[in-house]
Coordinates of C-alpha atoms and ligand atoms in Angstrom, one line a residue:
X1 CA 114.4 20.8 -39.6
X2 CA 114.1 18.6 -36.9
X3 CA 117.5 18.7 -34.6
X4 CA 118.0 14.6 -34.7
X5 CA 121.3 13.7 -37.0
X6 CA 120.5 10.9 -39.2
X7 CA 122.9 8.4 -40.6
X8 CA 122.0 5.7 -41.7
X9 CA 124.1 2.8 -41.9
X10 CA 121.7 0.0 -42.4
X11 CA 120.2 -1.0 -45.6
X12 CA 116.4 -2.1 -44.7
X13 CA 113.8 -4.3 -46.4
X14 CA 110.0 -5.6 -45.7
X15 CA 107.0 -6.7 -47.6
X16 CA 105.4 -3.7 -48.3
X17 CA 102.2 -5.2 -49.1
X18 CA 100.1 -7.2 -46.8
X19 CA 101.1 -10.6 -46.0
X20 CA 97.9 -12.3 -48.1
X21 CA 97.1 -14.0 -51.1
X22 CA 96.4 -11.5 -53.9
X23 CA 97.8 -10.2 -57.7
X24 CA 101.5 -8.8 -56.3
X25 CA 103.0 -8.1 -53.2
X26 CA 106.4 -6.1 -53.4
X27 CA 109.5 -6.2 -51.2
X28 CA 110.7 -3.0 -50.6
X29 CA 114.5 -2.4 -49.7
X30 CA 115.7 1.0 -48.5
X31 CA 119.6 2.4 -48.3
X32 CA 123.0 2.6 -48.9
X33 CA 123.6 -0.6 -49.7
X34 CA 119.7 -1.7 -51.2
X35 CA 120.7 -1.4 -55.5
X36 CA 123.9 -3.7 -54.5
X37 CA 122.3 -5.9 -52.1
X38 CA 119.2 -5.9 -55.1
X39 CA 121.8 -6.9 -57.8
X40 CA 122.6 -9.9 -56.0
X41 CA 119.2 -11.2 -56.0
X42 CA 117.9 -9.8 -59.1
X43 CA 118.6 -10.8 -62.8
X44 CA 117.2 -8.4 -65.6
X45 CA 116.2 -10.2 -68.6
X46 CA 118.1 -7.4 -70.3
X47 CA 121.4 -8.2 -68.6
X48 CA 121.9 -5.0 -67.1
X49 CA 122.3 -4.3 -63.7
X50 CA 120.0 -2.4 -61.2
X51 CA 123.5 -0.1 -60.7
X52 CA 123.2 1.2 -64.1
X53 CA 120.0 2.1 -64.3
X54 CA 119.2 5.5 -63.5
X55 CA 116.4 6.2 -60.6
X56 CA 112.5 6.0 -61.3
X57 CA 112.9 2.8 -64.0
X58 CA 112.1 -0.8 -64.1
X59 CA 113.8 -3.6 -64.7
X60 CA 111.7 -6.9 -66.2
X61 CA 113.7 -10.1 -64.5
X62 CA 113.8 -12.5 -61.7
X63 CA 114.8 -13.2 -58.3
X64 CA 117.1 -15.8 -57.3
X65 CA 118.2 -17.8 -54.0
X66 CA 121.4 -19.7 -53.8
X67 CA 121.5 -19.7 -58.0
X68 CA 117.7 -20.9 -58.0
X69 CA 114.6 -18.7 -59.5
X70 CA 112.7 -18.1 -56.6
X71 CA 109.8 -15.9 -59.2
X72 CA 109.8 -13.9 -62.2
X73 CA 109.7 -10.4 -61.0
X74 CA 110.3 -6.7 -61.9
X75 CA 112.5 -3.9 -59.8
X76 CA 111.7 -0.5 -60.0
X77 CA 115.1 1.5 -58.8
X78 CA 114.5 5.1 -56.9
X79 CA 118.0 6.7 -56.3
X80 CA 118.1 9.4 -53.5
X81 CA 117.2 11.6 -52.5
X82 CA 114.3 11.1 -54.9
X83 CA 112.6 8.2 -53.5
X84 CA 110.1 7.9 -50.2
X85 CA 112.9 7.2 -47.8
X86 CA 115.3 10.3 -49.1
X87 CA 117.6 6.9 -49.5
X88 CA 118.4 4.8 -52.4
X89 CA 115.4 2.5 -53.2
X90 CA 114.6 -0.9 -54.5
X91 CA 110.9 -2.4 -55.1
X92 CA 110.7 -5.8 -56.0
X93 CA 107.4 -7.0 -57.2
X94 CA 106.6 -10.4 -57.7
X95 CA 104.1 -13.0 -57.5
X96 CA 101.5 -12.2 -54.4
X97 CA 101.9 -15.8 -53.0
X98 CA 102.5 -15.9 -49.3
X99 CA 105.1 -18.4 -49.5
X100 CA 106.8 -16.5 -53.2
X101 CA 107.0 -13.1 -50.9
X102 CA 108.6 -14.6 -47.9
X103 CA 111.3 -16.4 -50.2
X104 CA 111.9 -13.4 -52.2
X105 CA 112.3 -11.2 -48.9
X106 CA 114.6 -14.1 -47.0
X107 CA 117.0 -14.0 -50.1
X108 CA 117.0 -10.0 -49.6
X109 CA 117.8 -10.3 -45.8
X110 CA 120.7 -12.9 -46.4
X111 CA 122.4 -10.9 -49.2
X112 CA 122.8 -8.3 -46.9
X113 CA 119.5 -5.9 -45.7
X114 CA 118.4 -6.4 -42.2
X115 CA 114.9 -6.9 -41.2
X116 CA 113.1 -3.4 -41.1
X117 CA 110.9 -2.3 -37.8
X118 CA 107.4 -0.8 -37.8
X119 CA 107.1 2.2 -39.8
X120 CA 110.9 2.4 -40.1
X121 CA 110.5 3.3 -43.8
X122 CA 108.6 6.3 -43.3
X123 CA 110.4 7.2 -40.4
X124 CA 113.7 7.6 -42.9
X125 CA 111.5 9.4 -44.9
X126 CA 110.9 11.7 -41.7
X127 CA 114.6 12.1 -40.7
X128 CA 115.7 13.0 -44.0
X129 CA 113.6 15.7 -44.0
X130 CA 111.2 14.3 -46.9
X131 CA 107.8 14.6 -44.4
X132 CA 107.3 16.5 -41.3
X133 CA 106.0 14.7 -38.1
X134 CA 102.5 15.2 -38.9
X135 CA 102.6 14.3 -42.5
X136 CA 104.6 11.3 -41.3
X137 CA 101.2 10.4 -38.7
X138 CA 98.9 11.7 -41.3
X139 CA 100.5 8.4 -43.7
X140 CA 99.0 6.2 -40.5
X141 CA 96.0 7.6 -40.5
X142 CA 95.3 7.6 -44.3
X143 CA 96.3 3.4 -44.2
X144 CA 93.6 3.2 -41.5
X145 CA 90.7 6.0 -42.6
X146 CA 87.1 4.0 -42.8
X147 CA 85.4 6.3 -44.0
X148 CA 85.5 9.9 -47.2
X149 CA 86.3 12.0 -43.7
X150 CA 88.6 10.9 -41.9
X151 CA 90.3 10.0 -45.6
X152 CA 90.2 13.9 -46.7
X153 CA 91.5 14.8 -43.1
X154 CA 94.2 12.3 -43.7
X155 CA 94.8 13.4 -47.1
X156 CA 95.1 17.0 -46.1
X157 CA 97.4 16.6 -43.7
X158 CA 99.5 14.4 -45.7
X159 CA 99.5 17.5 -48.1
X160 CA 101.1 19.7 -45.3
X161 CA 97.7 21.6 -44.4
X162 CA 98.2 21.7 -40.3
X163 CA 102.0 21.8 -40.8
X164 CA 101.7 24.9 -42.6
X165 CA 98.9 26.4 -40.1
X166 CA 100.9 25.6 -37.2
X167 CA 104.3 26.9 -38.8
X168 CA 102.8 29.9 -39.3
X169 CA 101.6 30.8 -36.2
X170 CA 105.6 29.3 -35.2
X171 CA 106.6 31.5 -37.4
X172 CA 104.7 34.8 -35.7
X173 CA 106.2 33.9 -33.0
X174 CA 109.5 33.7 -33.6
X175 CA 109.2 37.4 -35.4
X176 CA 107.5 38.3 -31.7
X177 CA 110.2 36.2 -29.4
X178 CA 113.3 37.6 -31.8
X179 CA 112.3 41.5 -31.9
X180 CA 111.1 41.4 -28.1
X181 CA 114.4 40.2 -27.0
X182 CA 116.4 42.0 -29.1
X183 CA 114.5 45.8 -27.7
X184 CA 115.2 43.7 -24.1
X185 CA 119.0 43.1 -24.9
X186 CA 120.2 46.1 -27.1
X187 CA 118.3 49.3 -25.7
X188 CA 121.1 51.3 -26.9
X189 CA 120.5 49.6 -31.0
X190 CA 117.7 51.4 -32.9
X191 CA 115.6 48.6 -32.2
X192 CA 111.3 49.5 -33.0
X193 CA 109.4 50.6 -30.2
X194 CA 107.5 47.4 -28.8
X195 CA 104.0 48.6 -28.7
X196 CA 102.0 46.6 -26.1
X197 CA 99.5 46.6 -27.4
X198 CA 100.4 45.4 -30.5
X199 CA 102.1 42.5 -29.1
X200 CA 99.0 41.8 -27.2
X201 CA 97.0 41.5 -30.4
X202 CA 99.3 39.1 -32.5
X203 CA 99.8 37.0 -29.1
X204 CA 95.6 36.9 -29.3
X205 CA 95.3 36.1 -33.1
X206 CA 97.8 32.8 -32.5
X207 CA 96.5 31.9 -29.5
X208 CA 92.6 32.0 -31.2
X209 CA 94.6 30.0 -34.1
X210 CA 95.8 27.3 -31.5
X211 CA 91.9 27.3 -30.0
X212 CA 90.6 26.7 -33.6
X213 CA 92.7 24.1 -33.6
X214 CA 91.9 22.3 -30.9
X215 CA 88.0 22.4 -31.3
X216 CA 88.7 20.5 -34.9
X217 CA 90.1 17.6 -32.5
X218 CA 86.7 16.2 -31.4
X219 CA 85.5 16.3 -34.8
X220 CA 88.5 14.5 -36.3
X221 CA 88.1 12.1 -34.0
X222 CA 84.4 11.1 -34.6
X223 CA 85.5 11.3 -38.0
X224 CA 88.1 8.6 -37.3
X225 CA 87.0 6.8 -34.8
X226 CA 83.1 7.2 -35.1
X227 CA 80.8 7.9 -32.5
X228 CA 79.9 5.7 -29.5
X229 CA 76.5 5.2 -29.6
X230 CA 74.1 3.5 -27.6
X231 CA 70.4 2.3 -28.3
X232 CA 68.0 2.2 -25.7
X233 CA 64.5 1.3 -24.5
X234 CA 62.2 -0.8 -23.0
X235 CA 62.2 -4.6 -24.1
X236 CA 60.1 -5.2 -27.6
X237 CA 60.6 -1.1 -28.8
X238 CA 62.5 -2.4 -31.8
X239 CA 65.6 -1.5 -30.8
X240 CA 66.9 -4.8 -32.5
X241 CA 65.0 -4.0 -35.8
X242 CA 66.6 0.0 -35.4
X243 CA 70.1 -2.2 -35.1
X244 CA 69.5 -4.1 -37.3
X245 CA 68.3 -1.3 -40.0
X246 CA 71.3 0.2 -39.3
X247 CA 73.8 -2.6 -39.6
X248 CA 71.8 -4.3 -42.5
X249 CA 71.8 -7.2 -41.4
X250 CA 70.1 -9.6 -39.1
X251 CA 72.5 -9.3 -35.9
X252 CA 70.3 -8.8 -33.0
X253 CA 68.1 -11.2 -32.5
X254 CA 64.3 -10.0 -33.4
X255 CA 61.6 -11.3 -31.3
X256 CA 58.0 -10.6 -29.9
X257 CA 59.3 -11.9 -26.3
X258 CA 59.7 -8.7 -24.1
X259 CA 63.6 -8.7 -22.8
X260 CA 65.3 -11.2 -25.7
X261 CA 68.3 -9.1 -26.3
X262 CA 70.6 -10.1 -23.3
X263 CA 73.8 -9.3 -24.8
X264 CA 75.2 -5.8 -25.8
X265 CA 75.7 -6.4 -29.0
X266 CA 78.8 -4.0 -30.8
X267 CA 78.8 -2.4 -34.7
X268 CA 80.4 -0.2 -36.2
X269 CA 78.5 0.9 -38.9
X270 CA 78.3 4.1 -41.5
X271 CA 75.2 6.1 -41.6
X272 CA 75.9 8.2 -44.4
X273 CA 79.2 9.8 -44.1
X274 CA 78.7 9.2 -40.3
X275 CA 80.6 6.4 -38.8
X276 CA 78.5 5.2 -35.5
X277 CA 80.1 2.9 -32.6
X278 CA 76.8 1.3 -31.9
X279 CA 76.0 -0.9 -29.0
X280 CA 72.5 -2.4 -28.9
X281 CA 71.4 -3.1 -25.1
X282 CA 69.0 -5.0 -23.1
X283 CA 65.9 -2.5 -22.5
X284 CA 66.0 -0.3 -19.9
X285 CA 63.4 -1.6 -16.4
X286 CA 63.8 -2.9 -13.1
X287 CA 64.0 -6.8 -13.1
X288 CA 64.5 -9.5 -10.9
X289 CA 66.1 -12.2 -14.1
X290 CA 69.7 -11.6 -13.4
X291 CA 70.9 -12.1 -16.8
X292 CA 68.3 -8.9 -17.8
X293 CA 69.3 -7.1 -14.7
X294 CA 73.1 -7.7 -15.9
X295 CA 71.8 -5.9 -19.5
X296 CA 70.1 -2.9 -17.6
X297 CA 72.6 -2.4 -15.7
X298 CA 75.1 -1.9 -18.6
X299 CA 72.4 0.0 -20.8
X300 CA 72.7 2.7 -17.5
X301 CA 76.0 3.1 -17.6
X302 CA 76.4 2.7 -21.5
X303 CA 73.8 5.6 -21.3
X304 CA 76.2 7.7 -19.3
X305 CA 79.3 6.9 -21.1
X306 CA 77.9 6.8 -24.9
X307 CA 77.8 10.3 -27.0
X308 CA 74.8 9.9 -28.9
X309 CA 71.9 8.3 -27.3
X310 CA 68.7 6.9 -29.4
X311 CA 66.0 6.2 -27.3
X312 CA 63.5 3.7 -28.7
X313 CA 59.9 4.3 -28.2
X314 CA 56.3 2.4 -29.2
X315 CA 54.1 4.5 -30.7
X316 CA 51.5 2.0 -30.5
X317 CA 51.8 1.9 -26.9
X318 CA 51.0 4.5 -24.4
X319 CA 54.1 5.2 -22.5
X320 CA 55.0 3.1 -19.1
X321 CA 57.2 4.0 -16.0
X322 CA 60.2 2.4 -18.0
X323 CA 59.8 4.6 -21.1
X324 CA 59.6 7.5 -18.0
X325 CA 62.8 6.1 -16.4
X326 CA 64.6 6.5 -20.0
X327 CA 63.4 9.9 -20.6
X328 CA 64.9 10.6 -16.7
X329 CA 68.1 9.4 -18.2
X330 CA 68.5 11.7 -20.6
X331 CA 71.6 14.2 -20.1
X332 CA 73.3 16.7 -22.0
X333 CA 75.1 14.3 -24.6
X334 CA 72.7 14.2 -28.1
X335 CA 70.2 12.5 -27.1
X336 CA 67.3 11.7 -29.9
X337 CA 63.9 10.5 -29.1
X338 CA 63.1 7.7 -31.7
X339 CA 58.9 7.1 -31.3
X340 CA 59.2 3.8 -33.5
X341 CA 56.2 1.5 -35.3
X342 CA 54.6 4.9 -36.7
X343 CA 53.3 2.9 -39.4
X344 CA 51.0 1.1 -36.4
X345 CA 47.6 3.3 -35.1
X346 CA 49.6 5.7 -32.5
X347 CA 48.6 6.0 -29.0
X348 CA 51.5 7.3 -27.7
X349 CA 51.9 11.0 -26.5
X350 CA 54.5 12.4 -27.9
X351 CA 53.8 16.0 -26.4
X352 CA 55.5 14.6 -22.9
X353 CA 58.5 12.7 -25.0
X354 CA 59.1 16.6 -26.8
X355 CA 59.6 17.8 -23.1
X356 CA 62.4 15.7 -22.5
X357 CA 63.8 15.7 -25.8
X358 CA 65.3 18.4 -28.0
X359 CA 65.4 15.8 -31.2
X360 CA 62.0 13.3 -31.9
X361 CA 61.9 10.9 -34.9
X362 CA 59.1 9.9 -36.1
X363 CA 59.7 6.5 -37.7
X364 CA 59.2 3.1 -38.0
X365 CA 62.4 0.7 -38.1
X366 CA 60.7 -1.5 -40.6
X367 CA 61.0 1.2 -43.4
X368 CA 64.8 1.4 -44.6
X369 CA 63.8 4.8 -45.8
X370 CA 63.5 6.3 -42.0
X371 CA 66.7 6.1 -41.9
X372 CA 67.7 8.9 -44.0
X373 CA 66.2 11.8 -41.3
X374 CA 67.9 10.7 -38.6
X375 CA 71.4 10.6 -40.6
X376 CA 70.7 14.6 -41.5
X377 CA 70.0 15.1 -37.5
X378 CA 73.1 13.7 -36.2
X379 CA 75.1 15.5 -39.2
X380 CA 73.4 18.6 -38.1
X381 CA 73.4 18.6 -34.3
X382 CA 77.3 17.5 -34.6
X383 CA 77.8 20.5 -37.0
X384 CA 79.8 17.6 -38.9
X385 CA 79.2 19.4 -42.3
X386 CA 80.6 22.3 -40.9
X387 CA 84.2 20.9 -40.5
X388 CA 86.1 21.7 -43.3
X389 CA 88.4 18.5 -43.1
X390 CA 91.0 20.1 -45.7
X391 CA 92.4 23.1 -43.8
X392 CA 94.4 21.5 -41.4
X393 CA 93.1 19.3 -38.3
X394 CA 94.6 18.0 -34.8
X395 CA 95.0 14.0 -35.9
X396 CA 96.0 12.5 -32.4
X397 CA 96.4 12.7 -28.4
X398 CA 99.8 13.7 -29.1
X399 CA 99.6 16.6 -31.5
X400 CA 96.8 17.8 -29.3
X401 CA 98.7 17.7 -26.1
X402 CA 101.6 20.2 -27.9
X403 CA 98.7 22.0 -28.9
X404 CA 97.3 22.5 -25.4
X405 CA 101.2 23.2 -24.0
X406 CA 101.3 25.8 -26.7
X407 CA 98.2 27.0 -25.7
X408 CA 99.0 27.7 -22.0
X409 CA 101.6 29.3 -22.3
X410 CA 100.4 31.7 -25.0
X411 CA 97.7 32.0 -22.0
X412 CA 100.6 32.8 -19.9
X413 CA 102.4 35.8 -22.1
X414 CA 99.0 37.5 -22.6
X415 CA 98.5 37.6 -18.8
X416 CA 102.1 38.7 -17.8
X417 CA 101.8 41.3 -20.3
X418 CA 98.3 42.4 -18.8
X419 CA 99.9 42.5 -15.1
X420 CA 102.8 44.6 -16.6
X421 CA 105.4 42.1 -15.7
X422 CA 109.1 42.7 -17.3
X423 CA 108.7 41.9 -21.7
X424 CA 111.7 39.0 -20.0
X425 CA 108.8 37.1 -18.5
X426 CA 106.4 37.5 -21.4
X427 CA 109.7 36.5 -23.7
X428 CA 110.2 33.1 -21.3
X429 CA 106.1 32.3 -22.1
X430 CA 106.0 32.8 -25.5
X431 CA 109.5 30.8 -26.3
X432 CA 107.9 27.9 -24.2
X433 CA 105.4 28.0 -26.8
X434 CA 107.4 28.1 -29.5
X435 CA 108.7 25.0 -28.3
X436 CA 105.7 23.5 -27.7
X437 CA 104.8 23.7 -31.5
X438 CA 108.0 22.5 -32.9
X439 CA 107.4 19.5 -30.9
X440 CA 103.9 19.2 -32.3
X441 CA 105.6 19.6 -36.3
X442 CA 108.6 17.5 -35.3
X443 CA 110.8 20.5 -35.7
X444 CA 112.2 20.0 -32.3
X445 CA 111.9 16.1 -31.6
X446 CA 113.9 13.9 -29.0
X447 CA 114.7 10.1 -30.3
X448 CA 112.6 8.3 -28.1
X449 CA 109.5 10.6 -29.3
X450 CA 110.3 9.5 -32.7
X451 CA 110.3 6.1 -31.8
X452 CA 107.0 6.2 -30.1
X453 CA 105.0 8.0 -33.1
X454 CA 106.8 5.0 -35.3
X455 CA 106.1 2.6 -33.6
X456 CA 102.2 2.6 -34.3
X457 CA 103.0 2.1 -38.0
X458 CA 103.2 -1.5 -39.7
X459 CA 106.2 -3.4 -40.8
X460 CA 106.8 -2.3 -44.3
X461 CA 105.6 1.4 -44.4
Ligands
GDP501 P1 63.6 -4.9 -28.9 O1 63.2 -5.8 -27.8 O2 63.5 -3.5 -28.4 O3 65.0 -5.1 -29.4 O4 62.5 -5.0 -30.0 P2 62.7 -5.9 -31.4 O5 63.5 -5.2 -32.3 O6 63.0 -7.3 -31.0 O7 61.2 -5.7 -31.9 C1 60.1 -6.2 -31.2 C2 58.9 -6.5 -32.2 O8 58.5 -5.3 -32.8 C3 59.3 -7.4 -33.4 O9 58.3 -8.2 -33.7 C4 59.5 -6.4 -34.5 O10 59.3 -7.0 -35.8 C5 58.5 -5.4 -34.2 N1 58.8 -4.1 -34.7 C6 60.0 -3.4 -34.7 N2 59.9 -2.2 -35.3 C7 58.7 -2.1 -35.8 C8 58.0 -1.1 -36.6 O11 58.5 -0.1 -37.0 N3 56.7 -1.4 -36.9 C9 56.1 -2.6 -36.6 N4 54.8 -2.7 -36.9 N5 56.7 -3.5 -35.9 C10 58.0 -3.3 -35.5

């Protein structure tokens, strides 16, 4: 349990649903006070009152303003601590107008609630102990998944899967920390032997836990955030066409004139399950047009900073200095050799690309089908299949930090056992990672931490 007291004495509401035009948008109002302040504003058809009803039913009604039927609505009533917040909970649905949600929330706010803050909701739900931290992020990260992935990730750790794999390993060493200073303090109890190296084992099998952990960050991440990826070659490659294969639609501009696409244009688009951040540049080459020049010189640095690279290629062309100068650029990222217009005669040789390259394709831009090989190579070469997105991942820069913390000084206890310093020091080390976890569960959370995780949530969740 996290060590921040909660009381609330505020009762809270907010449009729960986006602020648009659609079938129902519902005003959600959380606390002490939310079935009284509710009663004031709703009338069942039924004539009974929100206050007795029991939790988890619905009341068919309306919602009035000053004596005047704002919309027909119904109220679902949660009564703690069985509701999301832990708190007493009304959800007023009505009419998804714009203008009917606003009304229905103002008459809510001026019968009593106060206006709720980003992610306020589920941070209730967080201090009264109904989520942990990470199930709390993982509800952020489920509202903004783009793709099955990062979805499944979300999903999991909404379901508790990294709370429990990090509580575990918490809990390990706790047992550790506990029986290591309790041989320290009471020789003269009948405390067990430590055995060193028996400590030095389970010390290894968390830390290898933690390191597990952290590897799955990256992944998450592309799975989240998708991969930046940059397209390059020499003008008139058909790097447009590759784009615009990808995107699917017609957003470069296509044309036989060597060194048309000026612009880096940016997409994010899905091939397959993989979600690429793709920027389509000006060809690589040496130019004295200053508006090209401007292109190469982002297309270099794009080049460096991307982490996939697909570098476009004529096969019905034998290869020039500025194919040369791309195959030069290539570097340690994934870097995939795409020999395009196969379906021309080809004159290229592709035996020199293969010595620059790890990963050729063989394709031609104009097929949609070509696609589909170079979807299986990134999956492969990223070992994205691999990831097992329910057990448990690292979600965000903050969990990930804890993790590292945690991490080091695991490091630390392993080495001051090895250099045979006193079981104090190694007891110091491995309580600093303790710590380090329960900050990365919430278990051990200061107020303006809180805050900052909450505050990256929207109004109304
Ligand atoms: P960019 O300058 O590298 O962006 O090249 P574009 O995408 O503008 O393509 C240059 C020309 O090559 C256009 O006329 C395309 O239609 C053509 N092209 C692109 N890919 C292929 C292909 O696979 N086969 C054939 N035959 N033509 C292609």
């Amino acid at each position: 349990m996290n060590e921040i007291t909660f009381q609330s004495d505020t009762t809270i509401a907010a449009i729960a649903t986006p602020l648009s035009v659609g079938g129902i948008s519902i005003i959600r109002i959380s606390g002490e006070d939310s079935i009284k302040i509710a009663d004031r504003v709703f009338r069942a058809q039924s004539g009974v009152l929100l206050k007795d009803k029991k939790g988890y039913t619905a009341s068919y009604g309306a919602v009035f303003h000053n004596n005047k039927e704002i919309d027909t609505s119904v109220a679902v009533v949660y009564r703690a601590p069985k509701s999301y917040t832990g708190e007493d909970v009304v959800e007023l649905s009505c009419h998804g107008g714009i203008y009917v949600t606003r009304e229905v929330l103002r008459a809510v706010l001026e019968n009593g609630a106060v206006m709720a803050q980003a992610g306020e909701f589920t941070k209730r739900a967080f201090l009264n102990g109904k989520l942990s931290l990470t199930q709390a992020e993982a509800v952020v990260d489920m509202i903004n998944s783009q793709n099955k992935q990062a979805l499944n990730a979300a999903k999991a750790q909404l379901d508790g899967a990294l709370f429990q794999k990090i509580k575990k390993v918490q809990q390990d060493l706790l047992n550790i920390a506990g029986h290591l200073a309790a041989w320290v303090d009471y020789p003269e109890e009948d405390i067990p032997v430590v055995e060193e190296d028996n400590l030095n084992n389970s010390l290894q099998v968390a830390n290898n836990t933690i390191h597990e952990l952290l590897k799955t960050y990256d992944t998450g991440k592309i799975f989240k955030e998708g991969i930046e990826t940059v397209i390059v070659g020499k003008p008139n490659v058909g790097k447009s066409t590759l784009m615009n294969l990808l995107v699917g639609s017609q957003k470069s501009i296509v044309t036989d004139i060597a060194g048309t696409t000026r612009d880096i244009i940016e997409e994010t688009v899905m091939l397959g399950d993989i979600m690429l951040k793709l920027a389509d540049t000006a060809g690589i080459r040496e130019t004295d047009d200053t508006v090209e020049q401007f292109g190469v010189e982002i297309a270099k640095k794009r080049m460096d900073q991307a982490n996939l690279v697909l570098a476009v290629f004529d096969a019905s062309e034998p290869l020039t200095q500025e194919d040369r100068e791309i195959m030069l650029g290539v570097n340690e990222k994934l870097c995939i050799a795409i020999v395009n217009k196969t379906d021309l005669p080809n004159v290229l040789d592709i035996e020199e690309i293969k010595q620059y390259f790890k990963h050729v394709i063989l394709m031609s831009a104009k097929n949609a089908d070509s696609i589909h090989e170079l979807d299986t190579m990134i999956t492969d070469e990223l070992h994205l299949n691999e990831v097992d997105t329910s057990a448990g991942m690292l979600a965000n820069e903050r969990q990930r930090e804890c993790a590292i913390r945690a991490q080091q000084y695991l490091q630390e206890s392993i080495d001051a056992l090895a250099y045979g310093m006193t079981l104090d020091a190694v007891t110091v080390s491995i309580e600093m990672a303790i710590d380090a976890l329960l900050e990365l569960t919430g278990g051990r959370i200061t107020t303006a931490l809180v805050d900052q995780v909450f505050s990256h949530f929207c109004v109304g969740k």
